[in-house]
XYZ file of C-alpha atoms in Angstrom:
450
model
C 56.834 -1.849 -33.863
C 56.433 0.166 -30.705
C 54.855 3.337 -29.263
C 55.363 5.827 -26.323
C 52.535 7.271 -24.133
C 52.344 9.750 -21.299
C 49.729 11.429 -19.129
C 50.168 15.021 -18.064
C 49.222 15.115 -15.135
C 48.714 11.552 -14.109
C 46.381 12.548 -11.204
C 43.647 15.181 -11.061
C 40.869 16.450 -8.722
C 37.432 17.486 -9.906
C 34.188 18.431 -8.140
C 30.734 16.791 -9.279
C 29.088 18.946 -11.967
C 32.443 20.387 -13.051
C 34.900 19.577 -15.748
C 38.611 18.869 -15.524
C 41.042 17.525 -18.157
C 44.470 15.941 -18.716
C 46.754 15.677 -21.759
C 47.621 12.352 -23.266
C 50.764 12.302 -25.364
C 51.323 9.456 -28.008
C 54.515 9.024 -30.068
C 54.893 6.677 -32.986
C 58.334 5.099 -32.549
C 57.710 2.683 -35.409
C 58.718 2.984 -39.068
C 55.178 3.071 -40.618
C 52.229 5.373 -40.573
C 49.808 4.463 -37.738
C 46.388 5.231 -36.486
C 45.774 5.127 -32.713
C 42.257 4.750 -31.318
C 41.821 6.275 -27.908
C 39.049 4.906 -25.555
C 38.283 5.504 -21.896
C 38.257 2.433 -19.553
C 37.466 1.840 -15.813
C 34.737 3.156 -13.430
C 34.999 6.581 -14.754
C 34.514 5.652 -18.361
C 30.924 6.697 -18.221
C 31.691 10.394 -17.702
C 35.059 10.601 -19.568
C 35.587 11.922 -23.061
C 38.687 11.879 -25.328
C 39.158 14.443 -28.046
C 40.253 13.542 -30.735
C 39.381 9.799 -30.429
C 41.862 8.955 -33.221
C 45.468 10.135 -33.818
C 47.235 9.528 -37.135
C 50.997 9.713 -36.747
C 53.890 9.352 -39.030
C 57.045 7.464 -37.910
C 58.676 9.538 -35.122
C 55.759 11.966 -34.916
C 53.956 12.839 -31.639
C 50.248 13.769 -31.072
C 48.307 15.066 -27.997
C 44.614 14.327 -27.068
C 42.685 15.904 -24.201
C 40.941 13.610 -21.771
C 38.017 15.414 -20.074
C 36.351 14.281 -16.897
C 32.699 15.569 -16.108
C 31.439 13.616 -13.124
C 27.682 14.175 -12.638
C 26.257 15.524 -9.410
C 24.676 12.203 -8.556
C 25.480 9.124 -6.541
C 27.030 7.612 -9.744
C 30.248 9.478 -9.192
C 31.423 8.238 -5.714
C 33.468 10.672 -3.710
C 37.194 9.829 -3.355
C 39.999 8.670 -5.548
C 38.984 6.560 -8.599
C 41.528 4.989 -11.106
C 40.956 5.520 -14.758
C 42.566 4.217 -17.920
C 42.849 5.141 -21.593
C 43.153 2.321 -24.187
C 45.625 3.115 -27.003
C 44.947 0.688 -29.775
C 47.048 0.814 -33.023
C 45.036 0.016 -36.049
C 47.835 -1.634 -38.028
C 49.477 -3.480 -35.113
C 46.819 -4.136 -32.515
C 49.085 -6.616 -30.666
C 50.990 -3.672 -29.189
C 47.996 -1.926 -27.689
C 48.476 -0.322 -24.249
C 46.467 1.160 -21.323
C 47.518 4.365 -19.847
C 46.548 4.560 -16.221
C 45.953 7.644 -13.959
C 43.868 8.666 -10.925
C 41.034 11.143 -10.539
C 39.645 12.304 -7.084
C 35.933 13.207 -7.063
C 35.007 15.770 -4.538
C 32.235 14.921 -2.111
C 28.720 16.448 -1.856
C 25.720 15.731 0.311
C 22.061 15.727 -0.705
C 19.190 14.220 1.435
C 15.524 13.678 0.650
C 13.035 12.639 3.365
C 9.502 11.675 3.158
C 6.840 10.613 5.751
C 4.808 7.629 4.510
C 1.786 8.060 4.917
C 1.048 11.720 5.918
C -2.035 10.615 7.802
C -2.425 7.555 10.030
C -5.376 6.288 11.982
C -5.773 4.192 15.136
C -7.636 4.129 18.472
C -4.733 2.772 20.528
C -1.606 3.245 18.443
C -0.625 3.649 14.707
C 2.521 3.142 12.660
C 4.152 5.203 9.897
C 7.619 5.279 8.236
C 10.175 7.836 7.137
C 11.937 7.218 3.794
C 15.435 8.552 3.719
C 17.100 8.828 0.345
C 20.750 9.551 -0.006
C 21.096 11.477 -3.273
C 24.764 12.462 -2.610
C 28.024 10.612 -3.385
C 29.118 9.833 0.133
C 27.672 7.866 3.050
C 25.389 9.804 5.406
C 24.404 9.327 9.057
C 20.841 10.434 9.872
C 19.294 10.672 13.313
C 15.512 10.928 13.910
C 13.387 12.137 16.778
C 9.713 13.094 17.481
C 9.455 16.645 18.744
C 6.906 19.426 19.378
C 4.234 16.897 19.952
C 3.480 17.779 23.609
C 1.432 15.338 25.852
C -1.064 14.457 23.065
C 1.196 12.052 21.304
C 4.381 9.986 21.709
C 6.330 9.434 18.422
C 9.313 7.011 18.678
C 11.525 6.155 15.709
C 12.853 2.686 15.410
C 15.943 2.977 15.196
C 16.792 6.577 16.166
C 19.747 6.728 13.706
C 20.618 5.119 10.419
C 23.469 5.193 7.854
C 22.597 5.451 4.241
C 25.016 4.542 1.369
C 25.244 6.738 -1.708
C 22.266 6.180 -4.064
C 20.422 4.079 -1.445
C 17.321 4.487 0.686
C 16.514 3.479 4.165
C 13.149 3.235 5.921
C 12.754 4.094 9.662
C 9.472 2.796 11.406
C 7.594 5.250 13.598
C 5.516 4.057 16.622
C 2.812 6.595 17.315
C 0.874 6.372 20.678
C -1.709 8.817 21.912
C -1.391 10.234 25.372
C -4.970 9.333 26.343
C -7.612 7.032 24.851
C -10.715 8.583 23.485
C -13.583 6.545 24.643
C -16.452 8.900 23.576
C -16.547 11.930 21.444
C -16.097 11.146 17.819
C -12.821 11.400 15.891
C -9.943 13.646 16.901
C -7.008 14.851 14.900
C -3.483 15.446 16.321
C -0.693 16.894 14.277
C 2.783 15.538 14.923
C 6.399 16.337 13.817
C 9.375 14.044 13.087
C 12.798 15.770 13.028
C 15.522 14.303 10.609
C 18.988 15.574 11.333
C 21.826 14.836 8.949
C 25.336 14.608 10.473
C 27.196 17.860 9.680
C 24.040 19.906 8.669
C 23.249 23.013 10.702
C 19.338 22.582 10.644
C 17.214 19.453 10.779
C 14.418 18.681 8.337
C 10.930 18.674 9.948
C 8.277 16.236 8.554
C 4.695 16.949 9.625
C 1.848 14.446 9.647
C -1.640 13.895 11.251
C -2.721 11.220 13.618
C -6.397 10.433 13.372
C -7.885 8.925 16.531
C -11.448 7.630 16.493
C -13.231 7.159 19.816
C -13.700 3.598 21.053
C -17.450 4.071 21.334
C -19.006 6.301 18.619
C -21.744 8.868 19.695
C -24.623 6.978 18.093
C -23.759 3.942 20.237
C -24.126 5.982 23.435
C -27.423 7.373 22.247
C -28.681 3.801 21.571
C -27.453 2.650 24.887
C -29.351 5.570 26.632
C -32.568 4.698 24.814
C -32.275 1.066 25.777
C -31.718 1.850 29.407
C -34.792 4.198 29.380
C -36.988 1.623 27.687
C -35.918 -1.088 30.152
C -36.755 1.149 33.120
C -40.089 2.007 31.680
C -40.859 -1.621 30.933
C -40.008 -2.591 34.491
C -42.268 0.207 35.907
C -45.147 -0.850 33.681
C -44.709 -4.521 34.541
C -45.129 -3.866 38.298
C -47.852 -1.380 37.941
C -50.006 -3.564 35.624
C -50.588 -6.378 38.227
C -53.982 -5.503 39.839
C -54.790 -6.872 43.237
C -58.482 -8.022 43.464
C -60.107 -9.047 46.836
C -63.769 -9.907 47.579
C -65.918 -10.866 50.626
C -68.527 -12.815 48.732
C -69.148 -16.424 49.711
C -71.041 -19.199 48.067
C -74.631 -19.663 49.595
C -75.368 -23.185 50.675
C -78.241 -24.947 49.049
C -81.453 -26.063 51.051
C -81.234 -29.607 52.346
C -82.850 -32.236 49.867
C -82.888 -29.876 47.014
C -81.509 -30.785 43.658
C -79.714 -28.699 41.204
C -81.209 -28.116 37.881
C -79.680 -30.435 35.219
C -78.175 -28.530 32.216
C -78.505 -29.770 28.662
C -75.085 -31.251 27.818
C -75.519 -30.833 24.066
C -73.328 -27.987 22.835
C -75.049 -25.229 21.070
C -74.104 -24.684 17.400
C -71.797 -21.722 16.719
C -73.554 -18.549 15.432
C -73.453 -18.010 11.690
C -71.168 -15.304 10.648
C -72.581 -12.016 9.441
C -72.485 -11.360 5.608
C -69.799 -8.651 6.232
C -67.683 -11.217 8.164
C -67.610 -13.891 5.584
C -63.894 -14.583 4.553
C -63.247 -13.488 0.896
C -62.695 -16.282 -1.468
C -59.224 -16.237 -3.164
C -59.135 -14.919 -6.765
C -57.609 -17.826 -8.954
C -56.284 -15.270 -11.462
C -54.562 -13.055 -8.953
C -50.893 -14.119 -8.219
C -50.352 -14.564 -4.442
C -47.101 -13.128 -3.041
C -44.381 -15.635 -2.273
C -42.554 -15.915 0.919
C -38.800 -15.304 0.370
C -37.984 -17.054 3.512
C -35.086 -14.725 4.487
C -33.040 -11.703 3.559
C -30.049 -11.020 1.399
C -26.694 -12.196 2.893
C -23.505 -10.228 3.147
C -20.839 -11.292 0.599
C -18.649 -14.198 1.807
C -14.965 -13.777 2.195
C -12.708 -15.223 -0.675
C -9.159 -15.695 -1.535
C -7.501 -14.109 -4.543
C -4.508 -16.119 -6.028
C -2.383 -15.250 -9.000
C -1.642 -17.788 -11.789
C 2.141 -17.363 -11.511
C 4.716 -19.059 -9.222
C 2.360 -21.732 -7.927
C -0.331 -19.179 -6.952
C 0.747 -16.287 -4.732
C -1.989 -15.028 -2.325
C -3.065 -11.347 -2.413
C -2.822 -9.992 1.124
C -2.705 -6.886 3.321
C 0.851 -7.121 4.505
C 1.161 -8.387 8.064
C -2.544 -7.712 8.613
C -1.950 -3.981 9.261
C -5.043 -1.826 9.393
C -3.497 1.707 9.113
C -4.069 3.755 5.832
C -1.193 3.313 3.526
C -0.466 -0.389 4.255
C 0.941 -2.063 1.164
C -1.049 -4.681 -0.567
C 1.411 -7.463 -1.415
C 1.680 -11.159 -2.239
C 2.762 -14.192 -0.325
C 3.448 -17.641 -1.711
C 2.324 -19.248 1.597
C -1.093 -19.569 3.232
C -0.824 -17.865 6.617
C -4.331 -18.667 7.758
C -5.247 -16.436 10.724
C -1.623 -15.537 11.753
C -2.188 -11.903 10.631
C -6.022 -11.647 11.268
C -7.356 -13.146 8.094
C -5.312 -10.699 5.916
C -5.501 -13.094 2.921
C -9.273 -13.227 2.942
C -11.099 -10.632 0.844
C -14.866 -9.440 0.863
C -15.698 -8.576 -2.733
C -18.499 -5.853 -2.800
C -20.217 -5.978 -6.149
C -22.070 -3.016 -7.753
C -24.207 -4.113 -10.609
C -25.182 -0.578 -11.613
C -21.712 -0.017 -13.315
C -20.291 -3.628 -13.116
C -17.572 -2.795 -10.699
C -16.292 -4.143 -7.337
C -14.548 -2.973 -4.182
C -11.980 -5.228 -2.455
C -12.110 -5.129 1.302
C -9.532 -7.206 3.353
C -11.075 -9.189 6.274
C -8.290 -8.055 8.514
C -9.227 -4.278 8.093
C -13.067 -3.845 7.935
C -14.107 -0.664 6.309
C -10.895 -0.309 4.267
C -10.422 -1.151 0.610
C -7.589 -1.665 -1.932
C -6.859 1.482 -3.779
C -4.196 3.035 -6.078
C -1.891 5.471 -4.266
C -2.104 8.971 -5.626
C 0.025 9.780 -8.637
C 1.501 6.197 -8.583
C 0.572 2.637 -9.627
C 1.077 1.301 -6.111
C -1.702 -0.603 -4.511
C -2.375 0.245 -0.910
C -4.966 0.014 1.925
C -7.099 2.964 2.574
C -10.216 3.617 4.725
C -13.445 4.076 2.637
C -16.450 6.068 3.357
C -19.040 3.731 4.791
C -21.950 5.210 2.779
C -19.800 5.129 -0.403
C -18.764 1.455 0.243
C -22.388 0.470 0.653
C -23.802 2.359 -2.337
C -20.707 1.852 -4.656
C -20.206 5.591 -5.198
C -16.420 5.249 -4.346
C -13.745 7.276 -6.121
C -12.210 5.553 -9.203
C -8.946 4.715 -7.521
C -11.003 2.518 -5.056
C -13.091 0.608 -7.669
C -12.082 -2.349 -9.770
C -13.658 -4.246 -12.784
C -13.548 -8.010 -12.980
C -12.873 -9.263 -16.481
C -13.167 -12.954 -17.371
C -9.865 -14.152 -18.799
C -11.116 -17.710 -19.520
C -10.180 -21.005 -17.871
C -11.566 -19.891 -14.578
C -9.208 -16.817 -14.302
C -10.079 -13.231 -13.816
C -8.384 -9.884 -14.673
C -8.738 -7.213 -11.886
C -8.721 -3.838 -13.681
C -8.533 -0.405 -11.761
C -11.140 2.183 -12.903
C -8.675 5.117 -12.404
C -5.972 4.106 -14.966
C -7.702 1.069 -16.626
C -4.627 -1.055 -15.742
C -4.535 -4.666 -14.432
C -3.589 -5.700 -10.960
C -0.167 -7.499 -11.403
C 1.502 -9.988 -9.122
C 5.233 -9.002 -8.713
C 6.171 -12.234 -7.061
C 7.474 -10.569 -3.872
C 6.073 -9.804 -0.464
C 6.504 -6.000 -0.734
C 3.820 -4.531 -2.929
C 1.443 -5.155 -5.821
C 1.181 -2.681 -8.834
C -1.194 -1.973 -11.550
C 0.267 -2.355 -14.963
C -0.946 -2.132 -18.583
C -3.091 -5.214 -19.440
C -1.510 -7.591 -21.866
C -3.388 -8.756 -24.977
C -2.833 -12.384 -24.399
C -2.579 -14.720 -21.394
C -0.421 -13.361 -18.587
C 0.258 -15.427 -15.517
C 1.048 -12.388 -13.342
C -2.172 -10.618 -14.307
C -4.589 -13.642 -14.285
C -6.191 -14.266 -10.766
C -8.273 -17.094 -9.287
C -10.970 -15.985 -6.882
C -12.336 -18.858 -4.780
C -13.922 -19.673 -1.416
C -10.788 -20.979 0.323
C -7.058 -21.584 0.119
């Protein structure tokens, strides 16, 4: 038994998003009726179709099938030549199956997507942001970045200034943002900045715009308090020196006559005068409850550690102790101590009114863990001081602690009612649908130390 196969043509070119086809001829050179199953093989099999998929041929007969190629306009169809194959499998005699091979060349296309993360950054002396560069095309791209149109107010420096991104991959370029001058007094200033992303071969760059928020080193209220203290100190000094009267007298003691004796005084002390009726101290009422001395005031919540129940107990942390908005909240299997500014210590603000809490990292006072908008990613963000004190925070910044038994706690976000989940990596934590039973990645232990 035998068969004969042929591709016409054996090589073809097609652009992504288009369709091209070749003919596959099969001849039955045996002496019995045979069915031939036709199936694509190789890297192009995902976007290759054969019609018909089965050829039934009599002895000496020949049949033709069309092989259509429809590469998608995505990075899955890499630009350049790609070998393909069509398996021809006889049903009656599978031992003589064959693979007809050819080559298809996919045309290139370029598509780039850039995003500034986050759009707003905050810092007195400096701040950091990042540019996410996604290559949605089917060929490698070289991209260069630069900060422009920022004047003397800001210096924006990409690190590195150029990057090559493979098809279907993403690269992150860090941005170092420094103000031209330090704002010592005067509140908070906002400075817009622009980052230019230029793809090699593209006529125009892509401009990404963000905002740098620069708080002053000394807030206005601090200066007002200092001024009042200086005025009070000067007034106190003036009153102190003016209140010391100088008294002088010319009187002298007259000497007594010779031989005279001074009258003797009675040495017995006189009894103290009896108090008037109105001055008698009131007797305590035995039925009236006397106020108790509390002996102090409420203390601020102590810093605690939050560890998952998975992988030996990973620590929840503000990654690398960064303080800018948008910093990822991640996990670390190691205890880093104070290496990153107590970024693994958390201050848990509790609000009994609605049984919720806010999670403030010790490395970034005034910031809390929140869900990033339209995602389930957990990030660091500056909270309104009054809202942090009163508990009237937006739902993405508030969490509910649920007892999971055995000393474990579920941490549930109030925006999407999902549980904080340990991903066992140092990149970022997510909120995820809470499981019904025990879940080591969603069960956390809150304690006073590592």
